[in-house]
Amino acid sequence: MSHAGTWSDSVCETDCVSICYDDNLILVCENKSWNEALSFCRKHYRDLVSVPTEQVQHWVKMIGQNASTPHVWLGLNYSCKLHFWFWLDGTIVGMEEEARECRGKGAIQSGEEQSWVVLHETEKLNFICSKCG
């Protein structure tokens, strides 16, 4: 959505048409592991997306519907030492599910159900980057 309040398509660097939220969130239609996605976002944009508010969650779910994979990586990480989930922006998440073998990372389903899921970090998925802090 533009600042004028209109919807527009935007072409990703990967030739994938996606929806951008306020020129801040971008769906990258490349299949990468969580760590590869993190490196890509930090090199080309800012970071994997953090979802600290319901408004951002709404836009992440909308953008995720355009993914070519059944799930989409987000910037949701698990601290094995402290046993809690947190967004890459530092926001702590009140999610009780522990990551299996400390290799679990947070993603969202890209279909209609749009549930949060924990997947092994080596799975290759599309992902959402944020362009600014």
Tab-separated table of C-alpha atoms in Angstrom:
chain	number	residue	atom	x	y	z
A	1	MET	CA	0.000	0.000	0.000
A	2	SER	CA	1.359	3.412	-0.888
A	3	HIS	CA	1.392	6.486	1.330
A	4	ALA	CA	-1.618	7.692	-0.688
A	5	GLY	CA	-3.572	4.644	0.500
A	6	THR	CA	-3.644	2.790	-2.832
A	7	TRP	CA	-2.566	-0.790	-3.518
A	8	SER	CA	0.204	-1.497	-5.981
A	9	ASP	CA	2.245	-4.476	-7.140
A	10	SER	CA	5.998	-4.359	-6.752
A	11	VAL	CA	8.496	-6.564	-8.537
A	12	CYS	CA	11.042	-8.223	-6.256
A	13	GLU	CA	14.653	-8.610	-7.287
A	14	THR	CA	13.784	-12.268	-7.892
A	15	ASP	CA	11.136	-11.451	-10.540
A	16	CYS	CA	8.369	-12.346	-8.108
A	17	VAL	CA	5.427	-9.984	-7.936
A	18	SER	CA	4.634	-9.203	-4.310
A	19	ILE	CA	2.794	-6.739	-2.138
A	20	CYS	CA	4.835	-4.344	-0.055
A	21	TYR	CA	3.450	-2.759	3.101
A	22	ASP	CA	4.144	0.953	3.292
A	23	ASP	CA	7.373	0.329	1.367
A	24	ASN	CA	8.727	-1.477	4.458
A	25	LEU	CA	7.941	-5.205	4.103
A	26	ILE	CA	8.920	-7.293	1.096
A	27	LEU	CA	8.180	-10.930	0.317
A	28	VAL	CA	11.245	-12.582	-1.201
A	29	CYS	CA	10.214	-15.524	-3.376
A	30	GLU	CA	13.474	-17.418	-3.099
A	31	ASN	CA	13.721	-20.644	-1.133
A	32	LYS	CA	16.305	-20.264	1.622
A	33	SER	CA	17.007	-21.697	5.064
A	34	TRP	CA	16.303	-19.391	8.014
A	35	ASN	CA	19.979	-18.427	8.317
A	36	GLU	CA	20.298	-17.841	4.556
A	37	ALA	CA	17.148	-15.703	4.633
A	38	LEU	CA	18.538	-13.728	7.572
A	39	SER	CA	21.800	-13.058	5.714
A	40	PHE	CA	19.930	-12.096	2.541
A	41	CYS	CA	17.654	-9.632	4.350
A	42	ARG	CA	20.560	-8.053	6.216
A	43	LYS	CA	22.576	-7.692	3.013
A	44	HIS	CA	19.822	-6.373	0.717
A	45	TYR	CA	17.294	-4.758	3.089
A	46	ARG	CA	17.490	-4.511	6.885
A	47	ASP	CA	16.409	-7.737	8.607
A	48	LEU	CA	13.956	-10.611	8.614
A	49	VAL	CA	10.638	-9.110	9.666
A	50	SER	CA	9.756	-8.781	13.348
A	51	VAL	CA	6.046	-8.733	14.218
A	52	PRO	CA	5.694	-6.728	17.447
A	53	THR	CA	2.167	-5.370	16.772
A	54	GLU	CA	-1.189	-6.630	15.491
A	55	GLN	CA	-0.978	-4.151	12.601
A	56	VAL	CA	2.324	-5.606	11.382
A	57	GLN	CA	0.922	-9.121	11.925
A	58	HIS	CA	-2.026	-8.248	9.658
A	59	TRP	CA	0.276	-7.107	6.849
A	60	VAL	CA	2.622	-10.084	7.258
A	61	LYS	CA	-0.347	-12.431	6.873
A	62	MET	CA	-1.547	-10.590	3.761
A	63	ILE	CA	1.901	-10.573	2.169
A	64	GLY	CA	2.458	-14.222	3.098
A	65	GLN	CA	-0.525	-15.302	0.997
A	66	ASN	CA	1.547	-14.528	-2.125
A	67	ALA	CA	4.337	-16.956	-1.197
A	68	SER	CA	5.245	-19.908	-3.400
A	69	THR	CA	6.071	-22.117	-0.384
A	70	PRO	CA	3.598	-23.485	2.210
A	71	HIS	CA	5.308	-21.460	4.973
A	72	VAL	CA	7.224	-18.172	5.144
A	73	TRP	CA	10.217	-17.407	7.381
A	74	LEU	CA	9.941	-14.528	9.854
A	75	GLY	CA	12.474	-13.040	12.264
A	76	LEU	CA	11.285	-15.226	15.144
A	77	ASN	CA	14.103	-16.916	17.049
A	78	TYR	CA	14.436	-19.108	20.146
A	79	SER	CA	16.998	-18.682	22.933
A	80	CYS	CA	17.999	-22.194	24.000
A	81	LYS	CA	19.878	-20.934	27.053
A	82	LEU	CA	17.076	-18.727	28.358
A	83	HIS	CA	14.160	-20.788	26.970
A	84	PHE	CA	12.117	-18.037	25.344
A	85	TRP	CA	11.117	-16.816	21.889
A	86	PHE	CA	12.014	-13.338	20.656
A	87	TRP	CA	11.771	-11.231	17.521
A	88	LEU	CA	15.020	-10.063	15.968
A	89	ASP	CA	14.124	-6.513	17.012
A	90	GLY	CA	14.459	-7.711	20.648
A	91	THR	CA	10.750	-8.035	21.474
A	92	ILE	CA	10.096	-11.106	23.662
A	93	VAL	CA	7.229	-13.346	22.544
A	94	GLY	CA	4.922	-15.157	24.961
A	95	MET	CA	4.980	-18.420	23.001
A	96	GLU	CA	5.278	-21.540	25.152
A	97	GLU	CA	6.336	-24.100	22.539
A	98	GLU	CA	10.013	-24.960	22.856
A	99	ALA	CA	12.126	-25.315	19.748
A	100	ARG	CA	13.116	-28.906	18.994
A	101	GLU	CA	16.846	-29.360	19.470
A	102	CYS	CA	17.209	-25.566	19.475
A	103	ARG	CA	17.045	-25.622	15.683
A	104	GLY	CA	13.459	-24.385	15.449
A	105	LYS	CA	12.658	-21.001	13.964
A	106	GLY	CA	9.387	-19.155	13.545
A	107	ALA	CA	7.367	-19.109	10.347
A	108	ILE	CA	3.797	-18.517	9.272
A	109	GLN	CA	1.628	-20.657	7.010
A	110	SER	CA	1.129	-19.005	3.646
A	111	GLY	CA	-2.364	-20.398	2.985
A	112	GLU	CA	-5.714	-19.304	4.350
A	113	GLU	CA	-5.230	-20.684	7.887
A	114	GLN	CA	-2.137	-18.539	8.524
A	115	SER	CA	-1.045	-20.228	11.765
A	116	TRP	CA	2.319	-19.594	13.413
A	117	VAL	CA	4.551	-22.658	13.161
A	118	VAL	CA	7.970	-23.797	14.371
A	119	LEU	CA	10.090	-25.398	11.643
A	120	HIS	CA	13.635	-26.730	11.433
A	121	GLU	CA	15.953	-23.894	10.434
A	122	THR	CA	17.294	-25.780	7.396
A	123	GLU	CA	13.929	-25.901	5.589
A	124	LYS	CA	13.956	-23.853	2.378
A	125	LEU	CA	11.163	-21.261	2.357
A	126	ASN	CA	10.202	-17.859	1.010
A	127	PHE	CA	10.673	-15.115	3.599
A	128	ILE	CA	9.681	-11.554	4.490
A	129	CYS	CA	12.278	-8.831	4.938
A	130	SER	CA	11.827	-5.427	6.526
A	131	LYS	CA	13.412	-2.450	4.806
A	132	CYS	CA	13.639	-0.143	7.820
A	133	GLY	CA	13.707	-0.341	11.599
